[in-house]
PDB file of C-alpha atoms in Angstrom:
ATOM      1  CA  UNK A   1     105.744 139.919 126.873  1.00 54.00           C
ATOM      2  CA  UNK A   2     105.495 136.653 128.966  1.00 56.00           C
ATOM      3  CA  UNK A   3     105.089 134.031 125.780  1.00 71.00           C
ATOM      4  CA  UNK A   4     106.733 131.134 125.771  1.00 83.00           C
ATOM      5  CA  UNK A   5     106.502 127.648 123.848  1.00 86.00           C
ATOM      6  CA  UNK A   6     107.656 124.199 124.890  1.00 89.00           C
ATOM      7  CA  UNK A   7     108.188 122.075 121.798  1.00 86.00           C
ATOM      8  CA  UNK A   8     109.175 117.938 122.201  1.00 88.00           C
ATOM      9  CA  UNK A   9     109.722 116.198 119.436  1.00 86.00           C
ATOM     10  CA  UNK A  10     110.713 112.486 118.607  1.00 82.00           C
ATOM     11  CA  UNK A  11     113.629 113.638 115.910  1.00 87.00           C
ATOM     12  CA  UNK A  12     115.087 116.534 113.826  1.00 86.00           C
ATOM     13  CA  UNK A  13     111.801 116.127 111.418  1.00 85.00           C
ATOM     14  CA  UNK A  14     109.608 116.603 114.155  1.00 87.00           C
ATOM     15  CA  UNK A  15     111.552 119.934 115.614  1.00 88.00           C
ATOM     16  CA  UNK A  16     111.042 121.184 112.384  1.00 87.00           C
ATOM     17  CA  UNK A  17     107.256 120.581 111.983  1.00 86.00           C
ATOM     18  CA  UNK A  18     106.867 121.751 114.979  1.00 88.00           C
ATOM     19  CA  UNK A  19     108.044 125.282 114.073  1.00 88.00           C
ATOM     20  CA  UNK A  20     105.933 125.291 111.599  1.00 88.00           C
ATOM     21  CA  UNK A  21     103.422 124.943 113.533  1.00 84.00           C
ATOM     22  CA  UNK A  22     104.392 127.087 116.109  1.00 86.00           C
ATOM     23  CA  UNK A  23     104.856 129.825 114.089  1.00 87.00           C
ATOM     24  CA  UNK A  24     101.529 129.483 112.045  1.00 88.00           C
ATOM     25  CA  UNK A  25     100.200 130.161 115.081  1.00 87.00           C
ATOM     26  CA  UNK A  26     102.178 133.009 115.851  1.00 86.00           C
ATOM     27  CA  UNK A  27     100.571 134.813 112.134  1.00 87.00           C
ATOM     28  CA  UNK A  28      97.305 133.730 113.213  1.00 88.00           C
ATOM     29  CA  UNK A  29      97.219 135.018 116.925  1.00 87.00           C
ATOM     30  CA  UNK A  30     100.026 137.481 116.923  1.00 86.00           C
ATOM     31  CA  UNK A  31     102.435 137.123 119.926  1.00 81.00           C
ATOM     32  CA  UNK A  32      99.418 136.462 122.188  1.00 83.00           C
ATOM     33  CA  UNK A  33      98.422 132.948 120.872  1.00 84.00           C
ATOM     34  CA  UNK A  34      95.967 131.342 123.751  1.00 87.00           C
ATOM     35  CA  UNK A  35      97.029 128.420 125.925  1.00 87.00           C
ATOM     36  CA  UNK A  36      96.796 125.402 124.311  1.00 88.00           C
ATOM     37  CA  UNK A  37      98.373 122.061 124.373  1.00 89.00           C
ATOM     38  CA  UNK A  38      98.718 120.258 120.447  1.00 87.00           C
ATOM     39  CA  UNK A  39      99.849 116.275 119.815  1.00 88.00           C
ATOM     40  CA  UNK A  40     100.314 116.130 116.281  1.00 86.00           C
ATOM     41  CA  UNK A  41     102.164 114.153 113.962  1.00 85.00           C
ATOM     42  CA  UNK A  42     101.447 113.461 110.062  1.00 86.00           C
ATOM     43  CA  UNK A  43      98.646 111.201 108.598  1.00 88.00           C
ATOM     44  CA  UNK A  44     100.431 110.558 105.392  1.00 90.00           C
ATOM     45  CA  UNK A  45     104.381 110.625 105.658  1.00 90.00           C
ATOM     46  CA  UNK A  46     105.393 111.825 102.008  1.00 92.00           C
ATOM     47  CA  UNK A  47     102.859 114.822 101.661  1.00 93.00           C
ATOM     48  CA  UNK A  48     103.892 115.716  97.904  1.00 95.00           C
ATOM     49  CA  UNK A  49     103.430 118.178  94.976  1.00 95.00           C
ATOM     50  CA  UNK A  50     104.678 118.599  91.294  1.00 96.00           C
ATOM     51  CA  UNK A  51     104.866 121.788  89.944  1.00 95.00           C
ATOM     52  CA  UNK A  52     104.510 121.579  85.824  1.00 95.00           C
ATOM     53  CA  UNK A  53     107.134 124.007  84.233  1.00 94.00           C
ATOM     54  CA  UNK A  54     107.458 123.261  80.407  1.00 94.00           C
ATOM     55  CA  UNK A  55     103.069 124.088  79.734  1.00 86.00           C
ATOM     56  CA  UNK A  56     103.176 127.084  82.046  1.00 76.00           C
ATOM     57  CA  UNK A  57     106.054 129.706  82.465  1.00 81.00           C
ATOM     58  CA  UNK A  58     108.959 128.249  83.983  1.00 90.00           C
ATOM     59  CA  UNK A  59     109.598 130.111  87.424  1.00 92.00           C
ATOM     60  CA  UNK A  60     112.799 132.181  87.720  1.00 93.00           C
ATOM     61  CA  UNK A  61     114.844 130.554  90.886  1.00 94.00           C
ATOM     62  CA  UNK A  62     113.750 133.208  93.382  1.00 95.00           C
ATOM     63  CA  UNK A  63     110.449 132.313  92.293  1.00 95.00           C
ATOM     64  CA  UNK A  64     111.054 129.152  93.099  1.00 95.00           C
ATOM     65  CA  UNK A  65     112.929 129.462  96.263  1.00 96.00           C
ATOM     66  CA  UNK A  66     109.948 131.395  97.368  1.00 96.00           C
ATOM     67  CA  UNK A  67     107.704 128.349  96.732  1.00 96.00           C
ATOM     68  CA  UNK A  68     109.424 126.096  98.285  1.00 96.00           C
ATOM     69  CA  UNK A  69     109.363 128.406 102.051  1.00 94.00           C
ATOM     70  CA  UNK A  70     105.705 128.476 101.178  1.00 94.00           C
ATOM     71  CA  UNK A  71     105.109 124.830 100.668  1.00 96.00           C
ATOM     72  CA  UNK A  72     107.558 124.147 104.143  1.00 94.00           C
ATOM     73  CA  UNK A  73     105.038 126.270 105.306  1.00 92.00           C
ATOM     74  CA  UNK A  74     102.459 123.932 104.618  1.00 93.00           C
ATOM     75  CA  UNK A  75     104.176 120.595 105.692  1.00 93.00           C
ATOM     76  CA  UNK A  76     105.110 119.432 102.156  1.00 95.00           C
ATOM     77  CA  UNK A  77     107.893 117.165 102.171  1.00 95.00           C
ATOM     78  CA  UNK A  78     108.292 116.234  98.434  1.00 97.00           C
ATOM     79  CA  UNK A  79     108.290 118.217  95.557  1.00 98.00           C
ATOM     80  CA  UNK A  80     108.968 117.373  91.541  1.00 97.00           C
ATOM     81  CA  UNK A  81     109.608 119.477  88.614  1.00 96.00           C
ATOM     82  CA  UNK A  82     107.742 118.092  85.497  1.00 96.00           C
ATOM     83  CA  UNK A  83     109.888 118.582  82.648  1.00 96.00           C
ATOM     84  CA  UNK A  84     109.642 118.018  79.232  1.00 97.00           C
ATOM     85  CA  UNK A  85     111.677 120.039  77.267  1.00 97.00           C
ATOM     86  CA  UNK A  86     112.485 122.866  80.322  1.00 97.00           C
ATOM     87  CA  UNK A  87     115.984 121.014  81.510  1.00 98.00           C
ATOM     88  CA  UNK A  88     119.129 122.442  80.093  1.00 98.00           C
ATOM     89  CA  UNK A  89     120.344 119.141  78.660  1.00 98.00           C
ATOM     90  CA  UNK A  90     124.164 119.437  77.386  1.00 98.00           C
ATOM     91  CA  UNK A  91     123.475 118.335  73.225  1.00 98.00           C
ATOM     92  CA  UNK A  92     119.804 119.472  72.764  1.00 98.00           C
ATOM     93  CA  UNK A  93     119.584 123.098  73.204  1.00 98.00           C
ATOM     94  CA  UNK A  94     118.315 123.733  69.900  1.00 97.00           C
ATOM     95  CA  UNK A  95     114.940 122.684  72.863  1.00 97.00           C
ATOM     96  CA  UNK A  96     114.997 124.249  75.660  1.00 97.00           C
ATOM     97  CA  UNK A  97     116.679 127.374  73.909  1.00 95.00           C
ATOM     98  CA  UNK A  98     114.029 130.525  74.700  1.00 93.00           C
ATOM     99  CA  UNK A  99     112.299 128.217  77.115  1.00 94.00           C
ATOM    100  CA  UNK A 100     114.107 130.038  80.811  1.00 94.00           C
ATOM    101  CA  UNK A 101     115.119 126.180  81.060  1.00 96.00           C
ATOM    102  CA  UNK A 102     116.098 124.926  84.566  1.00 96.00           C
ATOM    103  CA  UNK A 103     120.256 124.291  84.400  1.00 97.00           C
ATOM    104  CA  UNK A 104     121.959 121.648  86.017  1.00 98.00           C
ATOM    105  CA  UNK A 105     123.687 124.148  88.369  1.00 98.00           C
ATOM    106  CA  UNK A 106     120.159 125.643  89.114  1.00 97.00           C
ATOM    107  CA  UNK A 107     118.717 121.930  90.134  1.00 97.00           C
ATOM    108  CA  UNK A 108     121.623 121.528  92.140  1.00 98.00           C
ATOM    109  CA  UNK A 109     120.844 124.467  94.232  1.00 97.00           C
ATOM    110  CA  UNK A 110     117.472 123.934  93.931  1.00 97.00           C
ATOM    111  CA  UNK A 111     117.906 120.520  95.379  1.00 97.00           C
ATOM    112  CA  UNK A 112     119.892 122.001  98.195  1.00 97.00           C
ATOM    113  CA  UNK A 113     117.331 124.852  99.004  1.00 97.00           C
ATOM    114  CA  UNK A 114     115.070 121.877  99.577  1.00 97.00           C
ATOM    115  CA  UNK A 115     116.781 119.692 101.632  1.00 96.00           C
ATOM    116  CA  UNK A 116     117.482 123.163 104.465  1.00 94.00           C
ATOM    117  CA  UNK A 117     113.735 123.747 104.547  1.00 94.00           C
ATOM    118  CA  UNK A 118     113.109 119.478 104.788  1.00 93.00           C
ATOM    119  CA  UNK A 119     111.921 119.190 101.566  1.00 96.00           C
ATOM    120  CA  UNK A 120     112.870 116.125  99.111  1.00 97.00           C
ATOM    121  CA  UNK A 121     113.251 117.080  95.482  1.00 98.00           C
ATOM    122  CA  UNK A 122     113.266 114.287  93.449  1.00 98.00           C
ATOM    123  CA  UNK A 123     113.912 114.228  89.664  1.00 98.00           C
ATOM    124  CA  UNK A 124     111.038 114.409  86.672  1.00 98.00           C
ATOM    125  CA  UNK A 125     111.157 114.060  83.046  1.00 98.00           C
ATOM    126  CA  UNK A 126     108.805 112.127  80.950  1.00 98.00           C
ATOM    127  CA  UNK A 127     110.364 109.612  78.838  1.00 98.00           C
ATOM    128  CA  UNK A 128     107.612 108.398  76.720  1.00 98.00           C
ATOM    129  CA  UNK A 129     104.642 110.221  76.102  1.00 97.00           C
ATOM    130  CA  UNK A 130     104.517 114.396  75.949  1.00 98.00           C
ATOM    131  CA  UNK A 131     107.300 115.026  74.171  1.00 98.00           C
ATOM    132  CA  UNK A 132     105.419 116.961  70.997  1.00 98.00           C
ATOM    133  CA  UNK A 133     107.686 119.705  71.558  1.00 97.00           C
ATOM    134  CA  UNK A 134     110.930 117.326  70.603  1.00 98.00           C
ATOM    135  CA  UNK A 135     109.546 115.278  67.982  1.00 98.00           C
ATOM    136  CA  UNK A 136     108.307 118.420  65.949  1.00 98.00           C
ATOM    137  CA  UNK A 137     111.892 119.249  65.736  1.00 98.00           C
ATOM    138  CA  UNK A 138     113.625 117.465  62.120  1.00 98.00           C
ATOM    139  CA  UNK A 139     116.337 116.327  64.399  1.00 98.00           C
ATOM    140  CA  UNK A 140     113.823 114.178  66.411  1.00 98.00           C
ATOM    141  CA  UNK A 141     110.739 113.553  64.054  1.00 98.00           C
ATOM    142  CA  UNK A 142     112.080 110.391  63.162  1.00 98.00           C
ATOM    143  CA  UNK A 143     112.057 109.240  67.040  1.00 98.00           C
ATOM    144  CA  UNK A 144     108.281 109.953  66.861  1.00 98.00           C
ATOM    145  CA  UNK A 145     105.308 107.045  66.965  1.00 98.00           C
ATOM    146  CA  UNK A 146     103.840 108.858  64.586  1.00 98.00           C
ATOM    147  CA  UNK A 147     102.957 112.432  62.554  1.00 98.00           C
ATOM    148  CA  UNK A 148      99.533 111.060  61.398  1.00 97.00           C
ATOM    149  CA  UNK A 149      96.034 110.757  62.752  1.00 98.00           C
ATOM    150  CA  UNK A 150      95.337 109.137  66.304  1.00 98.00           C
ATOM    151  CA  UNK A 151      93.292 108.626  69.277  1.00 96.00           C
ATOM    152  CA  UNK A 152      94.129 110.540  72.465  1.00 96.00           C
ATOM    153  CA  UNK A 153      90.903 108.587  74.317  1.00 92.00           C
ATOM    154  CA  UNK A 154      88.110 109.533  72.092  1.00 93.00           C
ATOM    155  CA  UNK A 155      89.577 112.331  71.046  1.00 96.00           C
ATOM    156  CA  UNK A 156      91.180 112.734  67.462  1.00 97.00           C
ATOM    157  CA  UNK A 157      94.188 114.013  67.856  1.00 97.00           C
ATOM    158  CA  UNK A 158      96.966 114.664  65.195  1.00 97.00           C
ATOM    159  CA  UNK A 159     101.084 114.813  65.128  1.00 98.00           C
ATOM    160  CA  UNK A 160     103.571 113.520  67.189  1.00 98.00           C
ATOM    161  CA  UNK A 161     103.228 112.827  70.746  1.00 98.00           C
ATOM    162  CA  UNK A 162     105.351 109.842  72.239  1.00 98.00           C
ATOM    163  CA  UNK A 163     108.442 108.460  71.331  1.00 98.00           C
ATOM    164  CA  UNK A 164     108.356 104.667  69.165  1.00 98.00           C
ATOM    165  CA  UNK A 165     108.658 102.444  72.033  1.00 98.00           C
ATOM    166  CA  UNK A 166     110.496  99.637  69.366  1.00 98.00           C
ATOM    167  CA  UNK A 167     113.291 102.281  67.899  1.00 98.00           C
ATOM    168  CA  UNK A 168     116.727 101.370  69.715  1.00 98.00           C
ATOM    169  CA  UNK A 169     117.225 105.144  69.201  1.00 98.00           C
ATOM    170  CA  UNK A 170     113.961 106.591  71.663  1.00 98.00           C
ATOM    171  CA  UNK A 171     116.012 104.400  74.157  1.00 98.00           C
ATOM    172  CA  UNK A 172     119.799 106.374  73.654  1.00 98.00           C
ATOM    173  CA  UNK A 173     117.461 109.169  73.651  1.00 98.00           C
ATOM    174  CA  UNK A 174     116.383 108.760  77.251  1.00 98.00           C
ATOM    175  CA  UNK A 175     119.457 107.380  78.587  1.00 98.00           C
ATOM    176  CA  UNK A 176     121.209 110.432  77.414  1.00 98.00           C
ATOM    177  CA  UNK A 177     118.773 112.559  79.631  1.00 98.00           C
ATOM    178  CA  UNK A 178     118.736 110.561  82.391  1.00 98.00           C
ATOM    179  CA  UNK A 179     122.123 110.615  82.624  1.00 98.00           C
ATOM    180  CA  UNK A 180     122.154 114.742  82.683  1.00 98.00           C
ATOM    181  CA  UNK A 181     119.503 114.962  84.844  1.00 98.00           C
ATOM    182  CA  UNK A 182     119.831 112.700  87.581  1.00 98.00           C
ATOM    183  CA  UNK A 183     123.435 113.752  89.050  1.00 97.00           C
ATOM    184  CA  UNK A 184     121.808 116.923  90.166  1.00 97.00           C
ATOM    185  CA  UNK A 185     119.335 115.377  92.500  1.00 97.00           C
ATOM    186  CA  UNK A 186     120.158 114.155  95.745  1.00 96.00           C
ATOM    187  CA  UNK A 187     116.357 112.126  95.752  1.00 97.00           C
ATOM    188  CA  UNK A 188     116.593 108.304  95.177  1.00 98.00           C
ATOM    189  CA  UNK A 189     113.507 109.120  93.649  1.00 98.00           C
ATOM    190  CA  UNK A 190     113.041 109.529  89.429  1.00 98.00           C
ATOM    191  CA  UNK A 191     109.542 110.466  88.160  1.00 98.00           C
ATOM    192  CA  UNK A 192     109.819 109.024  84.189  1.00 98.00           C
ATOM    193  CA  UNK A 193     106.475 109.748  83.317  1.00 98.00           C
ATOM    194  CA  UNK A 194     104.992 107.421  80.863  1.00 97.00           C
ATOM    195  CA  UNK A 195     101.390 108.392  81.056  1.00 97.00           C
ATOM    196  CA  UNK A 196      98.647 109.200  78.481  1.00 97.00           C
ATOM    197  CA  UNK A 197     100.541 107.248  75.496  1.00 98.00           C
ATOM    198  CA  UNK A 198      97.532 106.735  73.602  1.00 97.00           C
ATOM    199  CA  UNK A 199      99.047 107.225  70.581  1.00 98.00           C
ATOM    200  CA  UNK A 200     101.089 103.841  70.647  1.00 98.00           C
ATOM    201  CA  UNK A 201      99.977 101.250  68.146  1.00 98.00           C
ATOM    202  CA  UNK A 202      98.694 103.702  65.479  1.00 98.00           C
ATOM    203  CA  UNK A 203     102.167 104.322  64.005  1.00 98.00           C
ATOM    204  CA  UNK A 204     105.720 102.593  63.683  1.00 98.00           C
ATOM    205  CA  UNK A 205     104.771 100.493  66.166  1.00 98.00           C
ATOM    206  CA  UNK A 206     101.458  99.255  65.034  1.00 98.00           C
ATOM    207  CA  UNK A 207     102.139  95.851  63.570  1.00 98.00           C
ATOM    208  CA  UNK A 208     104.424  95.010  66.667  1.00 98.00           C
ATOM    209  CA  UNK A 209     101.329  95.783  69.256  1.00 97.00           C
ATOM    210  CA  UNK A 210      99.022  93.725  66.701  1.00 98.00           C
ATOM    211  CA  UNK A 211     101.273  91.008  67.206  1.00 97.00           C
ATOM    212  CA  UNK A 212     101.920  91.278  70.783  1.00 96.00           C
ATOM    213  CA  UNK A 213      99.355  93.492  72.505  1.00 96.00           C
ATOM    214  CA  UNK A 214      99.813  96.943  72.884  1.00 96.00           C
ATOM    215  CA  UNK A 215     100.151  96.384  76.720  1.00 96.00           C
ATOM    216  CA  UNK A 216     103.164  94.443  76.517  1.00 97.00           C
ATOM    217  CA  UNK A 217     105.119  97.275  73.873  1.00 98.00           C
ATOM    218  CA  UNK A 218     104.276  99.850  76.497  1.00 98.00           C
ATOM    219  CA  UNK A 219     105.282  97.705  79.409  1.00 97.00           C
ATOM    220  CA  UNK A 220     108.373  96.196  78.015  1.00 98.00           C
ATOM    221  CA  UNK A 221     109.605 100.042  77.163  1.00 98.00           C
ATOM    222  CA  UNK A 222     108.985 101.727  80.540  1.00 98.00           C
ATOM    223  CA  UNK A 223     110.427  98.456  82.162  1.00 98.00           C
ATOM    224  CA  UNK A 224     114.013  99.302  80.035  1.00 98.00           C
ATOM    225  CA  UNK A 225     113.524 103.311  80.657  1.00 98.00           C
ATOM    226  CA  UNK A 226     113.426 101.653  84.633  1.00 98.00           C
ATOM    227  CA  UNK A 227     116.765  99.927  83.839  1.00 98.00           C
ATOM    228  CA  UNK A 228     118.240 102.616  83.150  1.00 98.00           C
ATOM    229  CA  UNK A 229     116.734 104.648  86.101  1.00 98.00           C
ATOM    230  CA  UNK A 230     118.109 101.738  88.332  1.00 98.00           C
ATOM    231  CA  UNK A 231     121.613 101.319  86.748  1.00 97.00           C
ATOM    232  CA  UNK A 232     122.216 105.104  87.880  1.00 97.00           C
ATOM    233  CA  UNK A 233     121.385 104.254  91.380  1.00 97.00           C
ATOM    234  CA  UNK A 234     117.797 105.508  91.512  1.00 98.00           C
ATOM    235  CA  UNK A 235     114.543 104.154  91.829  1.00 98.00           C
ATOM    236  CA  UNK A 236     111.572 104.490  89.232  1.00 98.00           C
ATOM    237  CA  UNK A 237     108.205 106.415  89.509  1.00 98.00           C
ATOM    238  CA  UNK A 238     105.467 106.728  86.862  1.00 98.00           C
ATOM    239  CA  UNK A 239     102.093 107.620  86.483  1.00 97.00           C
ATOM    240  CA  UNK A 240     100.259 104.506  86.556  1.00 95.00           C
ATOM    241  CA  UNK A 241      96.968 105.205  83.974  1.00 95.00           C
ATOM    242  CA  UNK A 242      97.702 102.892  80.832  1.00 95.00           C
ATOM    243  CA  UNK A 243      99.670 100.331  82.906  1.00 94.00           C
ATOM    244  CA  UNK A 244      96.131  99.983  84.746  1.00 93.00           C
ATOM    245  CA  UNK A 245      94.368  99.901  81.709  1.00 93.00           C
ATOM    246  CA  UNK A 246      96.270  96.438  80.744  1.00 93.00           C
ATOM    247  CA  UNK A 247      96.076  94.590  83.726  1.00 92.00           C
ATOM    248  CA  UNK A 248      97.799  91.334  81.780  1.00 90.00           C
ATOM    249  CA  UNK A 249     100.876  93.523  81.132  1.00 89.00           C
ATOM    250  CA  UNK A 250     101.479  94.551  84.644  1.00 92.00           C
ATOM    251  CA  UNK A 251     103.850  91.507  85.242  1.00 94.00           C
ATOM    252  CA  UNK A 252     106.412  92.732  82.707  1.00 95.00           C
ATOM    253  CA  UNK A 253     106.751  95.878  85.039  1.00 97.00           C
ATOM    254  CA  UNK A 254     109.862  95.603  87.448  1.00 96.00           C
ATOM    255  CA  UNK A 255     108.772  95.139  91.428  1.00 95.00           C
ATOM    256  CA  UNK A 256     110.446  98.067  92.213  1.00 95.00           C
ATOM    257  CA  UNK A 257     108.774 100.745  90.268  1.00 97.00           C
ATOM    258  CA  UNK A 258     106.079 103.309  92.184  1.00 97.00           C
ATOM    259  CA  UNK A 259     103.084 103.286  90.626  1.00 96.00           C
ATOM    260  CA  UNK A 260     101.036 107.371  91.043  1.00 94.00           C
ATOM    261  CA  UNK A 261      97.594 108.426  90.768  1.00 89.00           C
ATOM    262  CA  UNK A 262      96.973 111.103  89.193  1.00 78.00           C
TER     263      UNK A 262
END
């Protein structure tokens, strides 16, 4: 019907932006978009999201597949799963068990889906804080901060919540996760979380932060969780709230660890 497009682009990315675009325009206009000439190319150049599937309902995978054509749609290029206790880890199903938890085959696919439609999924899992849902469990209680009373800002909270940031064991904990999880990703990315630990200093851990400032307990654990993120050939993320709040701790952090807003 006599429309035709003319697309040049710099590299494979750009081609496939481009379609985007081009075809946006096509469900806006029909197959009689007007003429128009458009020089684009993106302001930010990881445009990300992260999708929360342990305190909502964990999509099924065509649910998810159909997300991800809908964020390609939109130009994101990242994406992240945030897990807590929705991963099929090999050990600890007594977990995710009931929980529709994403399995190592499914991440691998899911990983893949990404990657056609230009998409980067890079792995999540916090390994400090937000882990109620493990701790609760007898097997794990005794990995837990505390079960008492504590302060989640000003806010009184009550129970477990992060793991003891001075128990050897919350370390073989993590390393044992991170060492399911990350094989399935193809990202040199790892999200690990860490944010919102109020809760450190009021338990097992309270005469140890007394002595050496809770800054440096918190720092000194997410810089080994990082070690162990980086000894699997991966590079750290976290979210970047209490590290903030103790400014004179930030030099125990390793250089290479991304620091997010959230």
């Amino acid at each position: 019907d006599g429309f035709g497009a003319v697309l040049h682009a710099g590299d494979a990315d750009g081609v496939r932006w481009g379609l985007v675009t081009l075809g946006q325009l096509l469900r806006q206009y029909g197959r009689t978009p007007p003429a128009m000439e458009i020089s684009d190319g993106p302001a930010v150049a990881v445009r990300g999201a992260m999708l929360d599937v342990s305190r909502d309902r964990v999509p099924t995978m065509p649910e998810l597949f159909r997300m991800v054509d809908e964020l390609a749609r939109l130009k994101i290029n990242h994406l992240q799963l945030y897990t807590e206790h929705t991963f099929a880890y090999a050990g600890h199903e007594e977990v995710w068990r009931g929980w529709g938890a994403v399995t190592p085959d499914e991440a691998r696919e899911m990983s893949r889906i990404c990657a056609e439609h230009g998409i980067e999924l890079a792995a999540n899992q916090n390994c400090f804080g937000h882990l109620a849902h493990w701790l609760r469990m007898p097997r794990y209680a005794g990995l837990a901060e505390t079960h008492g009373d504590w302060m989640f800002d000003v806010w009184p909270r009550s129970g477990p919540f992060s793991l003891c940031p001075i128990d050897p064991a919350s370390d073989a904990l993590v390393g044992d996760l991170l060492g399911q999880l990350l094989p399935c990703f193809d990202s040199p990315l790892v999200n690990i979380g860490a944010d919102e630990t109020y809760d450190i200093g009021w338990g097992r851990s309270k005469d140890e932060v007394a002595r050496r400032g809770k800054g440096a307990v918190y720092a000194d654990f997410v810089a080994r969780v990082c070690a162990m993120v980086r000894a699997r050939g991966k590079r750290p993320q976290f979210w970047a709230d209490i590290a903030l709040s103790h400014p004179e701790a930030l030099s125990r952090l390793p250089s290479d660890l991304i620091a997010l807003a959230w």
